[in-house]
mmCIF file of C-alpha atoms in Angstrom:
data_model
loop_
_atom_site.group_PDB
_atom_site.id
_atom_site.type_symbol
_atom_site.label_atom_id
_atom_site.label_comp_id
_atom_site.label_asym_id
_atom_site.label_seq_id
_atom_site.Cartn_x
_atom_site.Cartn_y
_atom_site.Cartn_z
ATOM 1 C CA MET W 1 -116.429 -47.598 110.200
ATOM 2 C CA GLU W 2 -114.605 -48.782 107.132
ATOM 3 C CA PRO W 3 -111.241 -47.076 106.508
ATOM 4 C CA THR W 4 -111.206 -44.740 103.571
ATOM 5 C CA THR W 5 -108.440 -44.855 100.995
ATOM 6 C CA LYS W 6 -107.338 -41.706 99.298
ATOM 7 C CA CYS W 7 -105.786 -42.321 95.926
ATOM 8 C CA PHE W 8 -103.466 -39.642 94.675
ATOM 9 C CA GLU W 9 -103.828 -39.045 90.953
ATOM 10 C CA LEU W 10 -100.438 -38.582 89.332
ATOM 11 C CA ASN W 11 -102.231 -37.171 86.329
ATOM 12 C CA MET W 12 -103.063 -34.129 88.453
ATOM 13 C CA LEU W 13 -99.377 -33.198 88.790
ATOM 14 C CA PRO W 14 -97.923 -30.555 86.467
ATOM 15 C CA GLU W 15 -96.106 -32.030 83.453
ATOM 16 C CA ASP W 16 -92.745 -30.577 84.538
ATOM 17 C CA CYS W 17 -93.100 -32.308 87.885
ATOM 18 C CA VAL W 18 -93.857 -35.656 86.237
ATOM 19 C CA SER W 19 -90.881 -35.155 83.905
ATOM 20 C CA ILE W 20 -88.571 -34.641 86.892
ATOM 21 C CA ILE W 21 -89.954 -37.768 88.583
ATOM 22 C CA LEU W 22 -89.401 -39.815 85.424
ATOM 23 C CA SER W 23 -85.870 -38.460 85.036
ATOM 24 C CA LEU W 24 -85.031 -40.214 88.322
ATOM 25 C CA THR W 25 -85.966 -43.605 86.867
ATOM 26 C CA SER W 26 -84.402 -45.134 83.740
ATOM 27 C CA PRO W 27 -84.776 -44.760 79.968
ATOM 28 C CA LEU W 28 -86.661 -48.065 79.890
ATOM 29 C CA ASP W 29 -89.092 -46.880 82.583
ATOM 30 C CA ALA W 30 -89.637 -43.599 80.750
ATOM 31 C CA CYS W 31 -90.554 -45.472 77.565
ATOM 32 C CA ARG W 32 -92.996 -47.629 79.506
ATOM 33 C CA ALA W 33 -94.559 -44.516 81.035
ATOM 34 C CA THR W 34 -95.678 -43.344 77.599
ATOM 35 C CA LEU W 35 -98.264 -46.142 77.678
ATOM 36 C CA VAL W 36 -99.872 -44.959 80.927
ATOM 37 C CA SER W 37 -101.724 -41.892 79.719
ATOM 38 C CA ARG W 38 -101.534 -38.960 77.344
ATOM 39 C CA ALA W 39 -100.218 -36.718 80.108
ATOM 40 C CA PHE W 40 -97.517 -39.235 80.970
ATOM 41 C CA ARG W 41 -96.570 -39.601 77.312
ATOM 42 C CA SER W 42 -95.857 -35.898 77.011
ATOM 43 C CA ALA W 43 -93.807 -35.847 80.220
ATOM 44 C CA ALA W 44 -91.933 -39.027 79.328
ATOM 45 C CA GLU W 45 -90.809 -37.566 76.009
ATOM 46 C CA SER W 46 -89.777 -34.199 77.392
ATOM 47 C CA ASN W 47 -86.257 -32.799 77.201
ATOM 48 C CA VAL W 48 -86.275 -32.475 81.004
ATOM 49 C CA ALA W 49 -86.456 -36.252 81.409
ATOM 50 C CA TRP W 50 -84.150 -37.301 78.575
ATOM 51 C CA GLU W 51 -81.386 -34.807 79.337
ATOM 52 C CA LYS W 52 -80.940 -36.622 82.658
ATOM 53 C CA PHE W 53 -80.508 -39.936 80.799
ATOM 54 C CA LEU W 54 -77.779 -38.508 78.564
ATOM 55 C CA PRO W 55 -74.201 -38.563 79.903
ATOM 56 C CA SER W 56 -73.090 -35.285 81.450
ATOM 57 C CA ASP W 57 -70.471 -34.824 78.698
ATOM 58 C CA TYR W 58 -72.794 -35.624 75.781
ATOM 59 C CA GLN W 59 -72.145 -32.263 74.098
ATOM 60 C CA ASP W 60 -68.413 -32.959 74.023
ATOM 61 C CA ILE W 61 -69.008 -36.471 72.663
ATOM 62 C CA VAL W 62 -71.314 -35.193 69.913
ATOM 63 C CA SER W 63 -68.767 -32.519 68.949
ATOM 64 C CA ARG W 64 -66.135 -35.248 68.426
ATOM 65 C CA SER W 65 -68.289 -37.279 66.011
ATOM 66 C CA ILE W 66 -66.811 -37.533 62.511
ATOM 67 C CA THR W 67 -70.313 -37.078 61.048
ATOM 68 C CA SER W 68 -72.914 -34.472 61.893
ATOM 69 C CA VAL W 69 -75.340 -35.574 64.620
ATOM 70 C CA LYS W 70 -78.752 -34.021 63.990
ATOM 71 C CA PHE W 71 -81.607 -34.195 66.479
ATOM 72 C CA SER W 72 -84.754 -32.271 67.355
ATOM 73 C CA SER W 73 -85.135 -33.492 70.952
ATOM 74 C CA LYS W 74 -83.026 -34.981 73.721
ATOM 75 C CA LYS W 75 -84.871 -38.283 73.342
ATOM 76 C CA GLU W 76 -83.991 -38.375 69.629
ATOM 77 C CA LEU W 77 -80.356 -37.673 70.494
ATOM 78 C CA TYR W 78 -80.362 -40.424 73.134
ATOM 79 C CA LEU W 79 -81.729 -42.982 70.672
ATOM 80 C CA HIS W 80 -79.214 -41.837 68.054
ATOM 81 C CA LEU W 81 -76.341 -42.450 70.494
ATOM 82 C CA CYS W 82 -77.657 -45.949 71.199
ATOM 83 C CA ASN W 83 -76.261 -46.766 67.752
ATOM 84 C CA PRO W 84 -72.453 -46.615 67.476
ATOM 85 C CA ILE W 85 -70.879 -43.382 66.248
ATOM 86 C CA LEU W 86 -67.246 -42.849 65.268
ATOM 87 C CA ILE W 87 -65.410 -40.147 67.214
ATOM 88 C CA ASP W 88 -61.891 -38.735 67.518
ATOM 89 C CA GLY W 89 -61.076 -38.893 63.825
ATOM 90 C CA GLY W 90 -62.605 -42.359 63.492
ATOM 91 C CA ARG W 91 -60.211 -43.961 65.990
ATOM 92 C CA LYS W 92 -62.895 -44.703 68.613
ATOM 93 C CA ARG W 93 -66.474 -45.987 68.520
ATOM 94 C CA PHE W 94 -68.984 -44.758 71.112
ATOM 95 C CA LYS W 95 -72.489 -45.865 72.055
ATOM 96 C CA LEU W 96 -74.991 -45.835 74.909
ATOM 97 C CA ASP W 97 -76.685 -48.906 76.316
ATOM 98 C CA LYS W 98 -80.324 -48.445 75.343
ATOM 99 C CA SER W 99 -81.907 -49.660 78.582
ATOM 100 C CA SER W 100 -79.500 -48.080 81.089
ATOM 101 C CA GLY W 101 -77.769 -45.191 79.296
ATOM 102 C CA LYS W 102 -74.325 -46.498 80.306
ATOM 103 C CA LYS W 103 -71.415 -45.600 78.024
ATOM 104 C CA SER W 104 -69.287 -48.027 76.058
ATOM 105 C CA TYR W 105 -66.291 -47.516 73.780
ATOM 106 C CA VAL W 106 -64.342 -49.457 71.202
ATOM 107 C CA LEU W 107 -60.731 -48.368 70.783
ATOM 108 C CA SER W 108 -59.663 -49.087 67.212
ATOM 109 C CA ALA W 109 -56.486 -51.004 66.414
ATOM 110 C CA ARG W 110 -54.868 -47.664 65.505
ATOM 111 C CA GLU W 111 -55.642 -46.458 69.034
ATOM 112 C CA LEU W 112 -53.786 -49.418 70.577
ATOM 113 C CA SER W 113 -50.114 -50.025 71.223
ATOM 114 C CA ILE W 114 -49.189 -53.098 69.135
ATOM 115 C CA THR W 115 -45.531 -54.047 69.239
ATOM 116 C CA TRP W 116 -43.859 -53.627 65.817
ATOM 117 C CA SER W 117 -47.175 -52.723 64.137
ATOM 118 C CA ASP W 118 -45.268 -50.065 62.179
ATOM 119 C CA ARG W 119 -43.139 -52.756 60.525
ATOM 120 C CA PRO W 120 -44.845 -54.017 57.327
ATOM 121 C CA GLU W 121 -42.920 -57.282 57.446
ATOM 122 C CA TYR W 122 -44.699 -58.087 60.735
ATOM 123 C CA TRP W 123 -48.101 -56.373 60.520
ATOM 124 C CA SER W 124 -50.257 -55.113 57.668
ATOM 125 C CA TRP W 125 -52.975 -52.468 57.898
ATOM 126 C CA LYS W 126 -55.987 -52.988 55.682
ATOM 127 C CA PRO W 127 -59.715 -52.183 55.439
ATOM 128 C CA SER W 128 -62.271 -54.776 56.502
ATOM 129 C CA LEU W 129 -65.897 -55.035 55.394
ATOM 130 C CA LYS W 130 -66.734 -56.334 58.885
ATOM 131 C CA SER W 131 -65.401 -53.239 60.647
ATOM 132 C CA ARG W 132 -66.673 -49.668 60.794
ATOM 133 C CA PHE W 133 -63.119 -48.479 61.360
ATOM 134 C CA LEU W 134 -61.058 -47.373 58.390
ATOM 135 C CA GLU W 135 -58.579 -50.210 58.866
ATOM 136 C CA VAL W 136 -57.670 -53.193 61.023
ATOM 137 C CA ALA W 137 -54.300 -54.756 61.863
ATOM 138 C CA GLU W 138 -53.419 -58.209 60.493
ATOM 139 C CA LEU W 139 -50.490 -60.135 61.915
ATOM 140 C CA ARG W 140 -48.273 -61.465 59.143
ATOM 141 C CA MET W 141 -45.582 -63.241 61.136
ATOM 142 C CA ILE W 142 -44.022 -62.495 64.498
ATOM 143 C CA SER W 143 -42.723 -64.261 67.604
ATOM 144 C CA TRP W 144 -43.433 -61.463 70.116
ATOM 145 C CA LEU W 145 -47.168 -60.656 70.401
ATOM 146 C CA GLU W 146 -48.040 -57.697 72.630
ATOM 147 C CA ILE W 147 -51.217 -55.589 72.427
ATOM 148 C CA GLU W 148 -52.203 -52.865 74.891
ATOM 149 C CA GLY W 149 -55.017 -50.335 75.138
ATOM 150 C CA LYS W 150 -55.646 -47.514 77.614
ATOM 151 C CA ILE W 151 -58.736 -45.657 78.761
ATOM 152 C CA ARG W 152 -59.414 -43.233 81.598
ATOM 153 C CA THR W 153 -62.292 -43.825 84.020
ATOM 154 C CA HIS W 154 -63.635 -40.269 83.664
ATOM 155 C CA MET W 155 -64.639 -41.193 80.094
ATOM 156 C CA LEU W 156 -66.949 -43.925 81.411
ATOM 157 C CA SER W 157 -70.222 -43.985 83.344
ATOM 158 C CA PRO W 158 -69.524 -43.540 87.074
ATOM 159 C CA ASN W 159 -69.976 -46.288 89.682
ATOM 160 C CA THR W 160 -70.272 -49.000 87.050
ATOM 161 C CA MET W 161 -68.629 -52.401 86.606
ATOM 162 C CA TYR W 162 -66.963 -52.628 83.194
ATOM 163 C CA ARG W 163 -65.390 -55.437 81.209
ATOM 164 C CA ALA W 164 -62.747 -55.111 78.511
ATOM 165 C CA TYR W 165 -62.644 -57.350 75.423
ATOM 166 C CA LEU W 166 -60.112 -57.755 72.635
ATOM 167 C CA LEU W 167 -61.935 -57.942 69.284
ATOM 168 C CA ILE W 168 -60.260 -60.332 66.855
ATOM 169 C CA ASN W 169 -60.638 -62.549 63.831
ATOM 170 C CA ILE W 170 -58.537 -65.446 62.599
ATOM 171 C CA THR W 171 -57.576 -65.896 58.949
ATOM 172 C CA HIS W 172 -57.365 -69.238 57.166
ATOM 173 C CA ARG W 173 -53.565 -68.785 57.119
ATOM 174 C CA ALA W 174 -53.339 -68.620 60.926
ATOM 175 C CA HIS W 175 -50.526 -70.524 62.608
ATOM 176 C CA GLY W 176 -48.758 -70.722 65.963
ATOM 177 C CA LEU W 177 -51.414 -68.773 67.871
ATOM 178 C CA ASP W 178 -52.553 -71.394 70.380
ATOM 179 C CA LEU W 179 -49.443 -73.449 71.028
ATOM 180 C CA LEU W 180 -49.246 -71.478 74.253
ATOM 181 C CA PRO W 181 -52.083 -69.486 75.828
ATOM 182 C CA SER W 182 -51.673 -65.727 75.814
ATOM 183 C CA ASP W 183 -51.473 -63.784 79.075
ATOM 184 C CA THR W 184 -54.139 -61.145 79.700
ATOM 185 C CA PHE W 185 -53.766 -58.276 82.163
ATOM 186 C CA LEU W 186 -55.913 -55.426 83.413
ATOM 187 C CA GLU W 187 -54.257 -52.685 85.466
ATOM 188 C CA MET W 188 -55.603 -49.614 87.269
ATOM 189 C CA GLY W 189 -53.031 -47.087 88.340
ATOM 190 C CA ASN W 190 -49.982 -49.171 89.167
ATOM 191 C CA GLN W 191 -51.932 -52.188 90.373
ATOM 192 C CA ILE W 192 -52.707 -55.355 88.403
ATOM 193 C CA ILE W 193 -56.319 -56.236 89.225
ATOM 194 C CA SER W 194 -56.744 -59.103 86.766
ATOM 195 C CA ALA W 195 -54.254 -61.608 85.312
ATOM 196 C CA ASN W 196 -55.441 -64.642 83.345
ATOM 197 C CA THR W 197 -54.715 -66.699 80.253
ATOM 198 C CA ALA W 198 -56.601 -66.801 76.968
ATOM 199 C CA TYR W 199 -56.637 -69.069 73.939
ATOM 200 C CA LEU W 200 -57.081 -67.554 70.511
ATOM 201 C CA SER W 201 -59.266 -69.525 68.128
ATOM 202 C CA CYS W 202 -57.598 -72.297 66.123
ATOM 203 C CA LYS W 203 -60.094 -73.362 63.469
ATOM 204 C CA ASP W 204 -58.081 -76.120 61.829
ATOM 205 C CA LYS W 205 -57.545 -78.996 64.305
ATOM 206 C CA LYS W 206 -55.238 -80.895 61.930
ATOM 207 C CA LYS W 207 -53.040 -77.822 61.558
ATOM 208 C CA TYR W 208 -52.952 -77.425 65.342
ATOM 209 C CA GLN W 209 -51.899 -81.063 65.805
ATOM 210 C CA MET W 210 -49.137 -80.673 63.210
ATOM 211 C CA GLU W 211 -47.845 -77.538 64.941
ATOM 212 C CA CYS W 212 -47.790 -79.309 68.309
ATOM 213 C CA LEU W 213 -45.857 -82.168 66.702
ATOM 214 C CA PHE W 214 -43.428 -79.753 65.043
ATOM 215 C CA TYR W 215 -42.706 -77.646 68.135
ATOM 216 C CA GLY W 216 -42.962 -80.651 70.462
ATOM 217 C CA ASN W 217 -40.845 -80.443 73.605
ATOM 218 C CA ARG W 218 -40.354 -76.680 73.394
ATOM 219 C CA THR W 219 -44.085 -76.140 73.888
ATOM 220 C CA GLN W 220 -44.102 -78.347 76.990
ATOM 221 C CA ARG W 221 -41.082 -76.547 78.460
ATOM 222 C CA THR W 222 -42.487 -73.060 77.959
ATOM 223 C CA LYS W 223 -45.917 -73.916 79.390
ATOM 224 C CA SER W 224 -44.347 -73.784 82.844
ATOM 225 C CA ARG W 225 -43.786 -70.039 82.308
ATOM 226 C CA VAL W 226 -47.457 -69.241 81.647
ATOM 227 C CA ILE W 227 -49.188 -67.350 84.461
ATOM 228 C CA GLU W 228 -51.755 -69.159 86.555
ATOM 229 C CA GLY W 229 -55.333 -67.939 86.358
ATOM 230 C CA ASP W 230 -58.654 -68.517 84.685
ATOM 231 C CA GLU W 231 -58.448 -69.697 81.091
ATOM 232 C CA ARG W 232 -60.474 -67.599 78.653
ATOM 233 C CA PHE W 233 -61.482 -68.539 75.125
ATOM 234 C CA ALA W 234 -62.515 -66.446 72.151
ATOM 235 C CA ARG W 235 -66.252 -66.430 71.532
ATOM 236 C CA GLU W 236 -68.237 -65.481 68.454
ATOM 237 C CA ARG W 237 -70.114 -62.161 68.331
ATOM 238 C CA ASP W 238 -73.134 -61.184 66.259
ATOM 239 C CA ASP W 239 -71.102 -58.684 64.202
ATOM 240 C CA GLY W 240 -68.759 -61.261 62.638
ATOM 241 C CA TRP W 241 -65.901 -60.716 65.111
ATOM 242 C CA MET W 242 -64.735 -62.736 68.104
ATOM 243 C CA GLU W 243 -63.966 -61.392 71.561
ATOM 244 C CA ILE W 244 -61.640 -62.400 74.386
ATOM 245 C CA GLU W 245 -62.264 -61.008 77.858
ATOM 246 C CA LEU W 246 -59.246 -59.143 79.242
ATOM 247 C CA GLY W 247 -60.673 -58.391 82.692
ATOM 248 C CA GLU W 248 -63.172 -56.277 84.613
ATOM 249 C CA PHE W 249 -62.971 -53.156 86.781
ATOM 250 C CA PHE W 250 -65.100 -50.625 88.672
ATOM 251 C CA SER W 251 -65.158 -47.122 87.202
ATOM 252 C CA GLY W 252 -65.507 -45.314 90.551
ATOM 253 C CA ASP W 253 -67.190 -41.979 91.208
ATOM 254 C CA GLU W 254 -67.117 -38.888 89.032
ATOM 255 C CA GLU W 255 -64.537 -37.139 91.206
ATOM 256 C CA GLY W 256 -61.847 -39.757 90.630
ATOM 257 C CA ASP W 257 -59.968 -40.471 87.420
ATOM 258 C CA GLN W 258 -57.626 -43.394 86.852
ATOM 259 C CA GLU W 259 -55.902 -44.867 83.827
ATOM 260 C CA VAL W 260 -56.936 -48.414 82.939
ATOM 261 C CA LYS W 261 -54.499 -50.555 80.935
ATOM 262 C CA MET W 262 -55.777 -53.647 79.109
ATOM 263 C CA SER W 263 -53.369 -56.016 77.431
ATOM 264 C CA LEU W 264 -52.798 -59.395 75.812
ATOM 265 C CA ARG W 265 -49.281 -60.848 75.454
ATOM 266 C CA GLU W 266 -47.652 -64.015 74.191
ATOM 267 C CA ILE W 267 -43.927 -63.410 74.564
ATOM 268 C CA LYS W 268 -42.722 -66.628 76.193
ATOM 269 C CA GLY W 269 -42.949 -69.271 73.489
ATOM 270 C CA TYR W 270 -40.930 -67.501 70.773
ATOM 271 C CA GLN W 271 -42.678 -69.581 68.094
ATOM 272 C CA LEU W 272 -43.685 -67.783 64.919
ATOM 273 C CA LYS W 273 -47.342 -66.909 64.732
ATOM 274 C CA GLY W 274 -49.557 -65.209 62.189
ATOM 275 C CA GLY W 275 -53.078 -64.783 60.862
ATOM 276 C CA LEU W 276 -54.494 -62.784 63.794
ATOM 277 C CA VAL W 277 -56.661 -59.768 62.872
ATOM 278 C CA ILE W 278 -57.168 -57.026 65.465
ATOM 279 C CA GLU W 279 -60.159 -54.662 65.269
ATOM 280 C CA GLY W 280 -59.712 -53.086 68.697
ATOM 281 C CA ILE W 281 -60.603 -53.285 72.389
ATOM 282 C CA GLU W 282 -64.164 -52.830 73.586
ATOM 283 C CA VAL W 283 -64.945 -51.475 77.077
ATOM 284 C CA ARG W 284 -68.590 -51.983 77.989
ATOM 285 C CA PRO W 285 -70.755 -52.252 81.129
ATOM 286 C CA LYS W 286 -70.869 -55.691 82.699
#
């Protein structure tokens, strides 16, 4: 006797049941399910499924948006949040990863601690056509470069590896930025979990060679004070900015909450430097 195979028809399940099943998958899987059948399409677009894909604090996030967020369904809201929105008076940028629903943030330059950024002889604050923030910070001239941002893990998606990036640009008047690499640190609680070095972009090689010649022996002496670790380099982004990785960390479960500090410093060379533009620090899933 040949064995008989009983095929269970998912289409026979109630729509609410299918919606609950789909809510246990991913936003990408739910979108694919709309192609299976008409019954699946209705379940895959239901509020039951898409509310599970939204972060648990989505109502709080929406309430902090500087512009009104209008939506007629949870799926429409999800897709809206996959495009960056400005929150907290325009000092942060928030978005969801479209395929996973993981949260990411950009802390604006105004949200960071930048040493002497309140002194107009050292830093200037100005608007930028490349940034959605109201203003960015441009380094005029300084010898002590120190930039730090903070975020708490409860703001992020739980049980997720994150990376932090400093978002920068370099003006044509830049000088003294790469004579020594900058130190990058990432701390959780009171523990340093990442310490490396990073080179800011130096677009004019002739200018760089002249600076090395001018500062000469002092550069060689101070290099011995630079921390050991992986060397990072600024890389171009699609939005017209560059990014430097500051480190990575695990967000932990929803019950825990820790402060994460992300910083870049160049305080050992004492050479004058300028022409660095800071948009902010981005924290996004790895």
